N, CA, C and O atoms as a GROMACS GRO file, in nm:
protein
  644
    1ILE      N    1  11.097  11.066  10.614
    1ILE     CA    2  11.047  11.197  10.582
    1ILE      C    3  10.900  11.216  10.622
    1ILE      O    4  10.851  11.329  10.625
    2ILE      N    5  10.831  11.110  10.650
    2ILE     CA    6  10.691  11.117  10.689
    2ILE      C    7  10.677  11.180  10.828
    2ILE      O    8  10.587  11.261  10.848
    3LEU      N    9  10.762  11.145  10.923
    3LEU     CA   10  10.756  11.192  11.060
    3LEU      C   11  10.778  11.347  11.065
    3LEU      O   12  10.697  11.418  11.125
    4PRO      N   13  10.887  11.399  11.003
    4PRO     CA   14  10.904  11.546  11.010
    4PRO      C   15  10.789  11.616  10.938
    4PRO      O   16  10.750  11.723  10.986
    5LEU      N   17  10.737  11.572  10.836
    5LEU     CA   18  10.625  11.642  10.766
    5LEU      C   19  10.502  11.636  10.851
    5LEU      O   20  10.426  11.733  10.853
    6ALA      N   21  10.478  11.524  10.922
    6ALA     CA   22  10.364  11.516  11.008
    6ALA      C   23  10.374  11.612  11.127
    6ALA      O   24  10.276  11.673  11.170
    7ILE      N   25  10.494  11.621  11.178
    7ILE     CA   26  10.516  11.712  11.294
    7ILE      C   27  10.500  11.854  11.250
    7ILE      O   28  10.441  11.935  11.321
    8LEU      N   29  10.553  11.886  11.132
    8LEU     CA   30  10.537  12.023  11.084
    8LEU      C   31  10.388  12.056  11.061
    8LEU      O   32  10.341  12.162  11.101
    9ALA      N   33  10.318  11.965  10.997
    9ALA     CA   34  10.173  11.992  10.967
    9ALA      C   35  10.095  12.004  11.105
    9ALA      O   36  10.005  12.088  11.114
   10CYS      N   37  10.125  11.929  11.204
   10CYS     CA   38  10.055  11.942  11.331
   10CYS      C   39  10.090  12.073  11.399
   10CYS      O   40  10.004  12.134  11.464
   11ASN      N   41  10.223  12.120  11.384
   11ASN     CA   42  10.256  12.244  11.447
   11ASN      C   43  10.191  12.362  11.372
   11ASN      O   44  10.158  12.463  11.434
   12ILE      N   45  10.175  12.351  11.247
   12ILE     CA   46  10.113  12.457  11.171
   12ILE      C   47   9.962  12.472  11.205
   12ILE      O   48   9.908  12.582  11.221
   13LEU      N   49   9.899  12.354  11.214
   13LEU     CA   50   9.760  12.350  11.252
   13LEU      C   51   9.739  12.403  11.397
   13LEU      O   52   9.646  12.478  11.428
   14ALA      N   53   9.833  12.358  11.482
   14ALA     CA   54   9.827  12.409  11.630
   14ALA      C   55   9.843  12.562  11.640
   14ALA      O   56   9.784  12.630  11.724
   15TYR      N   57   9.928  12.610  11.549
   15TYR     CA   58   9.953  12.754  11.552
   15TYR      C   59   9.821  12.835  11.524
   15TYR      O   60   9.790  12.934  11.590
   16PHE      N   61   9.744  12.784  11.418
   16PHE     CA   62   9.615  12.848  11.382
   16PHE      C   63   9.512  12.829  11.488
   16PHE      O   64   9.426  12.915  11.502
   17PHE      N   65   9.515  12.723  11.564
   17PHE     CA   66   9.412  12.708  11.675
   17PHE      C   67   9.466  12.739  11.813
   17PHE      O   68   9.405  12.704  11.914
   18SER      N   69   9.585  12.808  11.817
   18SER     CA   70   9.643  12.853  11.944
   18SER      C   71   9.673  12.741  12.040
   18SER      O   72   9.659  12.764  12.160
   19PHE      N   73   9.710  12.630  12.003
   19PHE     CA   74   9.754  12.527  12.088
   19PHE      C   75   9.900  12.552  12.121
   19PHE      O   76   9.980  12.579  12.031
   20THR      N   77   9.937  12.543  12.254
   20THR     CA   78  10.078  12.558  12.284
   20THR      C   79  10.141  12.434  12.333
   20THR      O   80  10.263  12.421  12.328
   21GLU      N   81  10.060  12.336  12.384
   21GLU     CA   82  10.123  12.212  12.434
   21GLU      C   83  10.078  12.102  12.347
   21GLU      O   84   9.960  12.066  12.345
   22LEU      N   85  10.172  12.048  12.275
   22LEU     CA   86  10.140  11.944  12.176
   22LEU      C   87  10.190  11.799  12.220
   22LEU      O   88  10.158  11.698  12.158
   23TRP      N   89  10.264  11.799  12.324
   23TRP     CA   90  10.332  11.669  12.372
   23TRP      C   91  10.234  11.558  12.387
   23TRP      O   92  10.269  11.446  12.348
   24PRO      N   93  10.113  11.576  12.441
   24PRO     CA   94  10.027  11.465  12.462
   24PRO      C   95   9.989  11.399  12.332
   24PRO      O   96   9.978  11.277  12.325
   25GLY      N   97   9.968  11.481  12.224
   25GLY     CA   98   9.927  11.428  12.097
   25GLY      C   99  10.043  11.351  12.026
   25GLY      O  100  10.023  11.249  11.959
   26PHE      N  101  10.157  11.403  12.043
   26PHE     CA  102  10.266  11.335  11.981
   26PHE      C  103  10.305  11.209  12.057
   26PHE      O  104  10.364  11.119  11.998
   27PHE      N  105  10.275  11.199  12.180
   27PHE     CA  106  10.299  11.076  12.260
   27PHE      C  107  10.214  10.958  12.204
   27PHE      O  108  10.260  10.845  12.215
   28VAL      N  109  10.104  10.978  12.148
   28VAL     CA  110  10.016  10.872  12.100
   28VAL      C  111  10.093  10.788  11.999
   28VAL      O  112  10.101  10.666  12.016
   29VAL      N  113  10.148  10.846  11.898
   29VAL     CA  114  10.225  10.767  11.803
   29VAL      C  115  10.354  10.710  11.857
   29VAL      O  116  10.393  10.599  11.821
   30LEU      N  117  10.419  10.786  11.943
   30LEU     CA  118  10.540  10.741  12.006
   30LEU      C  119  10.511  10.617  12.086
   30LEU      O  120  10.579  10.515  12.073
   31LEU      N  121  10.409  10.627  12.169
   31LEU     CA  122  10.383  10.510  12.254
   31LEU      C  123  10.331  10.387  12.176
   31LEU      O  124  10.352  10.271  12.213
   32TYR      N  125  10.260  10.422  12.066
   32TYR     CA  126  10.212  10.308  11.977
   32TYR      C  127  10.328  10.237  11.918
   32TYR      O  128  10.327  10.114  11.908
   33LEU      N  129  10.427  10.309  11.878
   33LEU     CA  130  10.547  10.242  11.812
   33LEU      C  131  10.636  10.174  11.918
   33LEU      O  132  10.683  10.061  11.898
   34ILE      N  133  10.658  10.242  12.029
   34ILE     CA  134  10.746  10.188  12.130
   34ILE      C  135  10.683  10.064  12.199
   34ILE      O  136  10.750   9.969  12.240
   35GLY      N  137  10.546  10.076  12.208
   35GLY     CA  138  10.473   9.964  12.279
   35GLY      C  139  10.452   9.843  12.186
   35GLY      O  140  10.395   9.742  12.227
   36ARG      N  141  10.501   9.855  12.061
   36ARG     CA  142  10.486   9.745  11.970
   36ARG      C  143  10.344   9.698  11.957
   36ARG      O  144  10.314   9.579  11.960
   37CYS      N  145  10.254   9.798  11.943
   37CYS     CA  146  10.108   9.769  11.927
   37CYS      C  147  10.088   9.699  11.791
   37CYS      O  148  10.167   9.724  11.700
   38THR      N  149   9.994   9.619  11.776
   38THR     CA  150   9.976   9.534  11.658
   38THR      C  151   9.858   9.584  11.583
   38THR      O  152   9.849   9.551  11.465
   39SER      N  153   9.766   9.658  11.636
   39SER     CA  154   9.649   9.710  11.566
   39SER      C  155   9.608   9.845  11.615
   39SER      O  156   9.635   9.887  11.727
   40TYR      N  157   9.540   9.913  11.521
   40TYR     CA  158   9.509  10.054  11.555
   40TYR      C  159   9.404  10.060  11.666
   40TYR      O  160   9.388  10.165  11.728
   41SER      N  161   9.333   9.953  11.692
   41SER     CA  162   9.239   9.954  11.805
   41SER      C  163   9.305   9.964  11.944
   41SER      O  164   9.241   9.992  12.045
   42GLU      N  165   9.433   9.939  11.941
   42GLU     CA  166   9.510   9.948  12.076
   42GLU      C  167   9.529  10.102  12.108
   42GLU      O  168   9.567  10.137  12.219
   43MET      N  169   9.503  10.189  12.015
   43MET     CA  170   9.518  10.333  12.048
   43MET      C  171   9.415  10.376  12.147
   43MET      O  172   9.436  10.476  12.216
   44LYS      N  173   9.306  10.309  12.159
   44LYS     CA  174   9.211  10.353  12.268
   44LYS      C  175   9.267  10.331  12.399
   44LYS      O  176   9.228  10.403  12.492
   45GLU      N  177   9.359  10.233  12.422
   45GLU     CA  178   9.422  10.218  12.550
   45GLU      C  179   9.523  10.331  12.572
   45GLU      O  180   9.537  10.377  12.685
   46ILE      N  181   9.593  10.376  12.469
   46ILE     CA  182   9.683  10.490  12.487
   46ILE      C  183   9.605  10.617  12.518
   46ILE      O  184   9.642  10.692  12.608
   47ILE      N  185   9.502  10.641  12.446
   47ILE     CA  186   9.423  10.764  12.472
   47ILE      C  187   9.356  10.760  12.606
   47ILE      O  188   9.359  10.857  12.681
   48GLY      N  189   9.296  10.647  12.636
   48GLY     CA  190   9.224  10.634  12.766
   48GLY      C  191   9.323  10.646  12.877
   48GLY      O  192   9.295  10.711  12.978
   49GLY      N  193   9.443  10.584  12.862
   49GLY     CA  194   9.547  10.590  12.971
   49GLY      C  195   9.601  10.738  12.979
   49GLY      O  196   9.634  10.788  13.086
   50GLY      N  197   9.607  10.803  12.860
   50GLY     CA  198   9.656  10.942  12.859
   50GLY      C  199   9.562  11.033  12.938
   50GLY      O  200   9.606  11.114  13.020
   51VAL      N  201   9.434  11.018  12.912
   51VAL     CA  202   9.331  11.103  12.985
   51VAL      C  203   9.342  11.075  13.134
   51VAL      O  204   9.345  11.169  13.213
   52ILE      N  205   9.347  10.953  13.174
   52ILE     CA  206   9.360  10.916  13.320
   52ILE      C  207   9.490  10.969  13.369
   52ILE      O  208   9.491  11.030  13.476
   53GLY      N  209   9.601  10.952  13.302
   53GLY     CA  210   9.731  10.998  13.352
   53GLY      C  211   9.731  11.149  13.374
   53GLY      O  212   9.780  11.196  13.477
   54ILE      N  213   9.676  11.227  13.276
   54ILE     CA  214   9.677  11.370  13.293
   54ILE      C  215   9.593  11.417  13.409
   54ILE      O  216   9.634  11.505  13.485
   55PHE      N  217   9.474  11.356  13.421
   55PHE     CA  218   9.388  11.396  13.534
   55PHE      C  219   9.448  11.354  13.665
   55PHE      O  220   9.440  11.424  13.766
   56TRP      N  221   9.511  11.233  13.662
   56TRP     CA  222   9.577  11.184  13.780
   56TRP      C  223   9.687  11.284  13.826
   56TRP      O  224   9.699  11.315  13.945
   57SER      N  225   9.763  11.332  13.734
   57SER     CA  226   9.868  11.430  13.774
   57SER      C  227   9.808  11.558  13.827
   57SER      O  228   9.862  11.617  13.921
   58TRP      N  229   9.698  11.602  13.770
   58TRP     CA  230   9.629  11.722  13.815
   58TRP      C  231   9.578  11.714  13.957
   58TRP      O  232   9.594  11.808  14.035
   59TRP      N  233   9.515  11.599  13.990
   59TRP     CA  234   9.461  11.589  14.128
   59TRP      C  235   9.576  11.562  14.231
   59TRP      O  236   9.570  11.607  14.345
   60VAL      N  237   9.676  11.490  14.187
   60VAL     CA  238   9.792  11.474  14.280
   60VAL      C  239   9.861  11.596  14.312
   60VAL      O  240   9.896  11.619  14.428
   61MET      N  241   9.884  11.682  14.214
   61MET     CA  242   9.946  11.818  14.233
   61MET      C  243   9.855  11.904  14.322
   61MET      O  244   9.900  11.972  14.414
   62ALA      N  245   9.729  11.898  14.293
   62ALA     CA  246   9.631  11.977  14.377
   62ALA      C  247   9.635  11.933  14.524
   62ALA      O  248   9.635  12.014  14.616
   63LEU      N  249   9.638  11.800  14.542
   63LEU     CA  250   9.644  11.745  14.680
   63LEU      C  251   9.772  11.773  14.746
   63LEU      O  252   9.769  11.793  14.868
   64ILE      N  253   9.886  11.778  14.680
   64ILE     CA  254  10.012  11.818  14.737
   64ILE      C  255  10.009  11.968  14.776
   64ILE      O  256  10.058  12.006  14.882
   65ALA      N  257   9.953  12.049  14.692
   65ALA     CA  258   9.948  12.188  14.722
   65ALA      C  259   9.861  12.212  14.845
   65ALA      O  260   9.892  12.300  14.926
   66TYR      N  261   9.755  12.137  14.860
   66TYR     CA  262   9.670  12.146  14.974
   66TYR      C  263   9.734  12.104  15.106
   66TYR      O  264   9.710  12.163  15.211
   67LEU      N  265   9.817  11.997  15.097
   67LEU     CA  266   9.879  11.933  15.214
   67LEU      C  267  10.012  12.004  15.256
   67LEU      O  268  10.057  11.986  15.369
   68ILE      N  269  10.072  12.081  15.170
   68ILE     CA  270  10.199  12.150  15.207
   68ILE      C  271  10.191  12.237  15.323
   68ILE      O  272  10.282  12.227  15.406
   69PRO      N  273  10.090  12.327  15.345
   69PRO     CA  274  10.083  12.402  15.472
   69PRO      C  275  10.050  12.320  15.596
   69PRO      O  276  10.068  12.365  15.709
   70ILE      N  277  10.002  12.198  15.572
   70ILE     CA  278   9.957  12.124  15.693
   70ILE      C  279  10.070  12.040  15.744
   70ILE      O  280  10.100  12.042  15.863
   71ILE      N  281  10.137  11.962  15.648
   71ILE     CA  282  10.236  11.865  15.692
   71ILE      C  283  10.384  11.900  15.638
   71ILE      O  284  10.482  11.834  15.671
   72GLY      N  285  10.387  11.996  15.562
   72GLY     CA  286  10.526  12.037  15.510
   72GLY      C  287  10.549  11.979  15.375
   72GLY      O  288  10.484  11.882  15.335
   73MET      N  289  10.642  12.040  15.302
   73MET     CA  290  10.668  12.012  15.160
   73MET      C  291  10.715  11.873  15.134
   73MET      O  292  10.652  11.798  15.059
   74PRO      N  293  10.832  11.833  15.199
   74PRO     CA  294  10.891  11.699  15.164
   74PRO      C  295  10.797  11.583  15.192
   74PRO      O  296  10.783  11.490  15.112
   75PHE      N  297  10.737  11.588  15.301
   75PHE     CA  298  10.649  11.476  15.340
   75PHE      C  299  10.516  11.472  15.258
   75PHE      O  300  10.466  11.366  15.222
   76ALA      N  301  10.465  11.589  15.233
   76ALA     CA  302  10.337  11.596  15.150
   76ALA      C  303  10.368  11.547  15.001
   76ALA      O  304  10.292  11.468  14.946
   77ALA      N  305  10.474  11.594  14.943
   77ALA     CA  306  10.509  11.559  14.808
   77ALA      C  307  10.538  11.403  14.800
   77ALA      O  308  10.491  11.332  14.710
   78TRP      N  309  10.617  11.358  14.897
   78TRP     CA  310  10.662  11.221  14.885
   78TRP      C  311  10.546  11.127  14.916
   78TRP      O  312  10.525  11.032  14.841
   79SER      N  313  10.473  11.150  15.021
   79SER     CA  314  10.364  11.056  15.053
   79SER      C  315  10.249  11.055  14.953
   79SER      O  316  10.197  10.948  14.924
   80VAL      N  317  10.208  11.166  14.899
   80VAL     CA  318  10.094  11.178  14.806
   80VAL      C  319  10.145  11.112  14.669
   80VAL      O  320  10.076  11.032  14.605
   81PHE      N  321  10.265  11.151  14.633
   81PHE     CA  322  10.314  11.098  14.501
   81PHE      C  323  10.332  10.948  14.504
   81PHE      O  324  10.288  10.879  14.413
   82VAL      N  325  10.399  10.893  14.611
   82VAL     CA  326  10.421  10.747  14.620
   82VAL      C  327  10.283  10.678  14.642
   82VAL      O  328  10.259  10.573  14.582
   83GLY      N  329  10.195  10.732  14.722
   83GLY     CA  330  10.065  10.675  14.746
   83GLY      C  331   9.981  10.668  14.621
   83GLY      O  332   9.910  10.570  14.599
   84SER      N  333   9.990  10.776  14.535
   84SER     CA  334   9.917  10.780  14.415
   84SER      C  335   9.960  10.673  14.314
   84SER      O  336   9.880  10.612  14.243
   85VAL      N  337  10.092  10.654  14.312
   85VAL     CA  338  10.151  10.552  14.224
   85VAL      C  339  10.102  10.409  14.264
   85VAL      O  340  10.068  10.329  14.178
   86PHE      N  341  10.100  10.381  14.392
   86PHE     CA  342  10.042  10.260  14.442
   86PHE      C  343   9.893  10.245  14.406
   86PHE      O  344   9.853  10.138  14.362
   87ILE      N  345   9.812  10.348  14.422
   87ILE     CA  346   9.674  10.345  14.377
   87ILE      C  347   9.661  10.313  14.236
   87ILE      O  348   9.583  10.226  14.198
   88LEU      N  349   9.736  10.381  14.155
   88LEU     CA  350   9.737  10.362  14.013
   88LEU      C  351   9.772  10.220  13.970
   88LEU      O  352   9.711  10.164  13.878
   89VAL      N  353   9.867  10.163  14.035
   89VAL     CA  354   9.897  10.016  14.006
   89VAL      C  355   9.782   9.930  14.053
   89VAL      O  356   9.747   9.836  13.982
   90ILE      N  357   9.719   9.955  14.171
   90ILE     CA  358   9.614   9.872  14.217
   90ILE      C  359   9.496   9.882  14.113
   90ILE      O  360   9.440   9.780  14.074
   91LEU      N  361   9.462  10.005  14.070
   91LEU     CA  362   9.352  10.023  13.979
   91LEU      C  363   9.390   9.956  13.844
   91LEU      O  364   9.300   9.913  13.771
   92GLY      N  365   9.511   9.948  13.813
   92GLY     CA  366   9.557   9.875  13.683
   92GLY      C  367   9.508   9.730  13.687
   92GLY      O  368   9.488   9.672  13.580
   93HIS      N  369   9.488   9.668  13.805
   93HIS     CA  370   9.435   9.536  13.800
   93HIS      C  371   9.284   9.526  13.784
   93HIS      O  372   9.230   9.419  13.758
   94ILE      N  373   9.220   9.638  13.799
   94ILE     CA  374   9.078   9.641  13.790
   94ILE      C  375   9.038   9.681  13.640
   94ILE      O  376   8.952   9.617  13.580
   95SER      N  377   9.100   9.783  13.587
   95SER     CA  378   9.071   9.822  13.443
   95SER      C  379   9.197   9.844  13.374
   95SER      O  380   9.261   9.948  13.393
   96THR      N  381   9.236   9.748  13.292
   96THR     CA  382   9.366   9.761  13.218
   96THR      C  383   9.349   9.850  13.099
   96THR      O  384   9.450   9.888  13.040
   97THR      N  385   9.229   9.887  13.059
   97THR     CA  386   9.217   9.974  12.947
   97THR      C  387   9.241  10.121  12.984
   97THR      O  388   9.288  10.200  12.903
   98LEU      N  389   9.209  10.154  13.107
   98LEU     CA  390   9.231  10.296  13.157
   98LEU      C  391   9.350  10.315  13.247
   98LEU      O  392   9.420  10.415  13.235
   99PHE      N  393   9.372  10.224  13.332
   99PHE     CA  394   9.489  10.231  13.425
   99PHE      C  395   9.592  10.133  13.377
   99PHE      O  396   9.593  10.017  13.417
  100ASN      N  397   9.680  10.179  13.293
  100ASN     CA  398   9.785  10.094  13.232
  100ASN      C  399   9.920  10.163  13.226
  100ASN      O  400   9.938  10.269  13.285
  101ASN      N  401  10.008  10.107  13.160
  101ASN     CA  402  10.144  10.175  13.154
  101ASN      C  403  10.141  10.304  13.090
  101ASN      O  404  10.223  10.391  13.122
  102TYR      N  405  10.048  10.326  12.998
  102TYR     CA  406  10.036  10.456  12.928
  102TYR      C  407   9.986  10.561  13.022
  102TYR      O  408  10.027  10.677  13.015
  103SER      N  409   9.902  10.523  13.107
  103SER     CA  410   9.855  10.630  13.215
  103SER      C  411   9.967  10.665  13.302
  103SER      O  412   9.981  10.781  13.340
  104ALA      N  413  10.049  10.569  13.338
  104ALA     CA  414  10.166  10.603  13.424
  104ALA      C  415  10.266  10.690  13.349
  104ALA      O  416  10.325  10.781  13.407
  105ILE      N  417  10.284  10.662  13.222
  105ILE     CA  418  10.382  10.756  13.142
  105ILE      C  419  10.325  10.898  13.141
  105ILE      O  420  10.398  10.993  13.165
  106TYR      N  421  10.199  10.912  13.113
  106TYR     CA  422  10.135  11.040  13.102
  106TYR      C  423  10.138  11.108  13.240
  106TYR      O  424  10.162  11.228  13.250
  107PHE      N  425  10.115  11.031  13.347
  107PHE     CA  426  10.113  11.086  13.476
  107PHE      C  427  10.253  11.138  13.512
  107PHE      O  428  10.265  11.250  13.560
  108PHE      N  429  10.355  11.061  13.492
  108PHE     CA  430  10.495  11.101  13.532
  108PHE      C  431  10.528  11.227  13.440
  108PHE      O  432  10.584  11.324  13.491
  109THR      N  433  10.497  11.228  13.314
  109THR     CA  434  10.536  11.338  13.239
  109THR      C  435  10.467  11.463  13.268
  109THR      O  436  10.526  11.570  13.270
  110ALA      N  437  10.334  11.450  13.292
  110ALA     CA  438  10.254  11.569  13.339
  110ALA      C  439  10.295  11.620  13.473
  110ALA      O  440  10.281  11.739  13.503
  111SER      N  441  10.346  11.531  13.553
  111SER     CA  442  10.381  11.569  13.698
  111SER      C  443  10.509  11.653  13.701
  111SER      O  444  10.528  11.736  13.791
  112ILE      N  445  10.594  11.631  13.603
  112ILE     CA  446  10.715  11.714  13.612
  112ILE      C  447  10.701  11.852  13.550
  112ILE      O  448  10.791  11.936  13.561
  113LEU      N  449  10.594  11.875  13.488
  113LEU     CA  450  10.569  12.013  13.432
  113LEU      C  451  10.517  12.096  13.545
  113LEU      O  452  10.434  12.052  13.624
  114PRO      N  453  10.568  12.220  13.552
  114PRO     CA  454  10.537  12.310  13.666
  114PRO      C  455  10.391  12.357  13.666
  114PRO      O  456  10.330  12.366  13.772
  115GLN      N  457  10.338  12.386  13.551
  115GLN     CA  458  10.194  12.441  13.543
  115GLN      C  459  10.108  12.329  13.487
  115GLN      O  460  10.133  12.277  13.378
  116GLN      N  461  10.006  12.294  13.563
  116GLN     CA  462   9.908  12.186  13.515
  116GLN      C  463   9.806  12.255  13.436
  116GLN      O  464   9.744  12.354  13.475
  117ARG      N  465   9.790  12.192  13.315
  117ARG     CA  466   9.689  12.240  13.216
  117ARG      C  467   9.612  12.114  13.158
  117ARG      O  468   9.626  12.075  13.042
  118PRO      N  469   9.535  12.057  13.246
  118PRO     CA  470   9.472  11.930  13.200
  118PRO      C  471   9.377  11.936  13.086
  118PRO      O  472   9.372  11.849  12.999
  119VAL      N  473   9.300  12.044  13.088
  119VAL     CA  474   9.204  12.059  12.973
  119VAL      C  475   9.272  12.070  12.838
  119VAL      O  476   9.237  12.003  12.741
  120GLU      N  477   9.369  12.157  12.836
  120GLU     CA  478   9.446  12.179  12.707
  120GLU      C  479   9.524  12.054  12.674
  120GLU      O  480   9.544  12.027  12.555
  121TRP      N  481   9.570  11.980  12.768
  121TRP     CA  482   9.652  11.858  12.740
  121TRP      C  483   9.559  11.751  12.683
  121TRP      O  484   9.595  11.680  12.589
  122ILE      N  485   9.439  11.740  12.742
  122ILE     CA  486   9.349  11.637  12.694
  122ILE      C  487   9.296  11.672  12.554
  122ILE      O  488   9.284  11.582  12.471
  123ILE      N  489   9.266  11.794  12.527
  123ILE     CA  490   9.232  11.836  12.393
  123ILE      C  491   9.342  11.808  12.293
  123ILE      O  492   9.318  11.761  12.182
  124SER      N  493   9.462  11.840  12.336
  124SER     CA  494   9.584  11.808  12.252
  124SER      C  495   9.600  11.658  12.231
  124SER      O  496   9.636  11.614  12.122
  125LEU      N  497   9.576  11.583  12.332
  125LEU     CA  498   9.591  11.437  12.326
  125LEU      C  499   9.495  11.383  12.221
  125LEU      O  500   9.532  11.302  12.136
  126VAL      N  501   9.373  11.432  12.229
  126VAL     CA  502   9.265  11.371  12.134
  126VAL      C  503   9.279  11.428  11.990
  126VAL      O  504   9.283  11.352  11.894
  127VAL      N  505   9.288  11.567  11.976
  127VAL     CA  506   9.287  11.630  11.848
  127VAL      C  507   9.419  11.615  11.776
  127VAL      O  508   9.424  11.570  11.661
  128VAL      N  509   9.530  11.654  11.844
  128VAL     CA  510   9.668  11.639  11.781
  128VAL      C  511   9.700  11.495  11.768
  128VAL      O  512   9.761  11.456  11.669
  129GLY      N  513   9.663  11.411  11.864
  129GLY     CA  514   9.690  11.272  11.848
  129GLY      C  515   9.628  11.209  11.732
  129GLY      O  516   9.690  11.128  11.663
  130ALA      N  517   9.498  11.245  11.705
  130ALA     CA  518   9.431  11.191  11.587
  130ALA      C  519   9.490  11.246  11.456
  130ALA      O  520   9.511  11.168  11.363
  131VAL      N  521   9.516  11.373  11.446
  131VAL     CA  522   9.577  11.432  11.328
  131VAL      C  523   9.712  11.378  11.308
  131VAL      O  524   9.744  11.340  11.196
  132PHE      N  525   9.796  11.370  11.409
  132PHE     CA  526   9.933  11.323  11.396
  132PHE      C  527   9.933  11.173  11.351
  132PHE      O  528  10.007  11.132  11.261
  133SER      N  529   9.849  11.098  11.416
  133SER     CA  530   9.831  10.952  11.380
  133SER      C  531   9.789  10.933  11.236
  133SER      O  532   9.838  10.846  11.164
  134PHE      N  533   9.697  11.019  11.196
  134PHE     CA  534   9.649  11.007  11.054
  134PHE      C  535   9.763  11.033  10.952
  134PHE      O  536   9.784  10.958  10.857
  135PHE      N  537   9.836  11.146  10.980
  135PHE     CA  538   9.949  11.181  10.896
  135PHE      C  539  10.055  11.070  10.896
  135PHE      O  540  10.098  11.025  10.790
  136VAL      N  541  10.092  11.028  11.006
  136VAL     CA  542  10.202  10.929  11.014
  136VAL      C  543  10.156  10.798  10.952
  136VAL      O  544  10.218  10.751  10.857
  137PHE      N  545  10.050  10.740  11.003
  137PHE     CA  546  10.010  10.604  10.955
  137PHE      C  547   9.950  10.610  10.815
  137PHE      O  548   9.965  10.514  10.739
  138GLY      N  549   9.885  10.716  10.778
  138GLY     CA  550   9.839  10.738  10.646
  138GLY      C  551   9.957  10.748  10.545
  138GLY      O  552   9.955  10.691  10.436
  139GLY      N  553  10.057  10.823  10.588
  139GLY     CA  554  10.181  10.842  10.499
  139GLY      C  555  10.249  10.706  10.487
  139GLY      O  556  10.285  10.664  10.377
  140ILE      N  557  10.267  10.635  10.599
  140ILE     CA  558  10.331  10.505  10.589
  140ILE      C  559  10.258  10.401  10.505
  140ILE      O  560  10.317  10.321  10.433
  141THR      N  561  10.121  10.407  10.518
  141THR     CA  562  10.039  10.320  10.431
  141THR      C  563  10.053  10.352  10.287
  141THR      O  564  10.068  10.264  10.202
  142TYR      N  565  10.049  10.482  10.260
  142TYR     CA  566  10.053  10.526  10.116
  142TYR      C  567  10.193  10.500  10.057
  142TYR      O  568  10.203  10.447   9.946
  143PHE      N  569  10.297  10.536  10.125
  143PHE     CA  570  10.430  10.513  10.071
  143PHE      C  571  10.489  10.379  10.077
  143PHE      O  572  10.587  10.352  10.007
  144MET      N  573  10.435  10.295  10.155
  144MET     CA  574  10.481  10.154  10.160
  144MET      C  575  10.432  10.070  10.044
  144MET      O  576  10.489   9.965  10.014
  145ARG      N  577  10.324  10.117   9.978
  145ARG     CA  578  10.273  10.045   9.860
  145ARG      C  579  10.375  10.058   9.751
  145ARG      O  580  10.450  10.155   9.748
  146PRO      N  581  10.381   9.963   9.660
  146PRO     CA  582  10.465   9.976   9.548
  146PRO      C  583  10.414  10.093   9.462
  146PRO      O  584  10.295  10.124   9.456
  147LYS      N  585  10.518  10.158   9.391
  147LYS     CA  586  10.493  10.275   9.311
  147LYS      C  587  10.388  10.253   9.200
  147LYS      O  588  10.309  10.342   9.170
  148LYS      N  589  10.388  10.140   9.142
  148LYS     CA  590  10.294  10.104   9.035
  148LYS      C  591  10.148  10.103   9.092
  148LYS      O  592  10.058  10.155   9.027
  149GLU      N  593  10.125  10.041   9.214
  149GLU     CA  594  10.001  10.039   9.280
  149GLU      C  595   9.951  10.181   9.315
  149GLU      O  596   9.832  10.212   9.304
  150ARG      N  597  10.045  10.266   9.357
  150ARG     CA  598  10.003  10.406   9.394
  150ARG      C  599   9.957  10.478   9.269
  150ARG      O  600   9.861  10.555   9.275
  151ALA      N  601  10.023  10.456   9.156
  151ALA     CA  602   9.979  10.522   9.030
  151ALA      C  603   9.850  10.473   8.988
  151ALA      O  604   9.771  10.552   8.934
  152GLU      N  605   9.815  10.339   9.008
  152GLU     CA  606   9.693  10.279   8.964
  152GLU      C  607   9.580  10.345   9.045
  152GLU      O  608   9.474  10.372   8.990
  153LYS      N  609   9.599  10.368   9.169
  153LYS     CA  610   9.495  10.423   9.260
  153LYS      C  611   9.506  10.569   9.281
  153LYS      O  612   9.485  10.615   9.393
  154ALA      N  613   9.537  10.646   9.181
  154ALA     CA  614   9.543  10.779   9.193
  154ALA      C  615   9.407  10.840   9.225
  154ALA      O  616   9.310  10.794   9.165
  155PRO      N  617   9.387  10.941   9.313
  155PRO     CA  618   9.260  10.978   9.362
  155PRO      C  619   9.167  11.043   9.250
  155PRO      O  620   9.044  11.029   9.256
  156LEU      N  621   9.223  11.107   9.156
  156LEU     CA  622   9.143  11.175   9.055
  156LEU      C  623   9.139  11.094   8.922
  156LEU      O  624   9.097  11.148   8.820
  157GLN      N  625   9.181  10.973   8.924
  157GLN     CA  626   9.194  10.896   8.803
  157GLN      C  627   9.057  10.856   8.743
  157GLN      O  628   9.041  10.846   8.622
  158ASP      N  629   8.957  10.833   8.836
  158ASP     CA  630   8.833  10.782   8.788
  158ASP      C  631   8.732  10.893   8.752
  158ASP      O  632   8.616  10.865   8.720
  159LEU      N  633   8.774  11.012   8.756
  159LEU     CA  634   8.681  11.122   8.721
  159LEU      C  635   8.676  11.136   8.576
  159LEU      O  636   8.776  11.124   8.506
  160GLU      N  637   8.555  11.163   8.528
  160GLU     CA  638   8.535  11.191   8.382
  160GLU      C  639   8.519  11.348   8.367
  160GLU      O  640   8.458  11.418   8.449
  161TYR      N  641   8.578  11.391   8.258
  161TYR     CA  642   8.575  11.534   8.234
  161TYR      C  643   8.482  11.559   8.123
  161TYR      O  644   8.462  11.674   8.084
   0.00000   0.00000   0.00000
């Protein structure tokens, strides 16, 4: 029940701030769980890789659009896309925090979308990712405690009237 409530809360907040693309923020928790991360500090690799992957997709699509009139559609798309994947892999050996599997996932996902919106996607990655992570992991932390312990640590219990 935590996940649907967190998704609903993020969608309501996004509606008020006119966000239309929420997928980068939702990917943070998804990749954290799928990647079997063991600590919350590993989210910096997901967010860093996401920023790199989104910008990587943006410049690859811009380069393809530039090269299409010069060398033609099939060759421009194939050569730039494959070449950029090889460069991404090579850079992964230099900086594993930024150029990692997460950047590849964000790159491939952003590349299949017809309209590139890197600024909106990065804002969504950071803001929606933080809010969604807070709701999901905060809810899991709260509800995984025994019921007696939750009652003992009620937020307004220590206030004097």
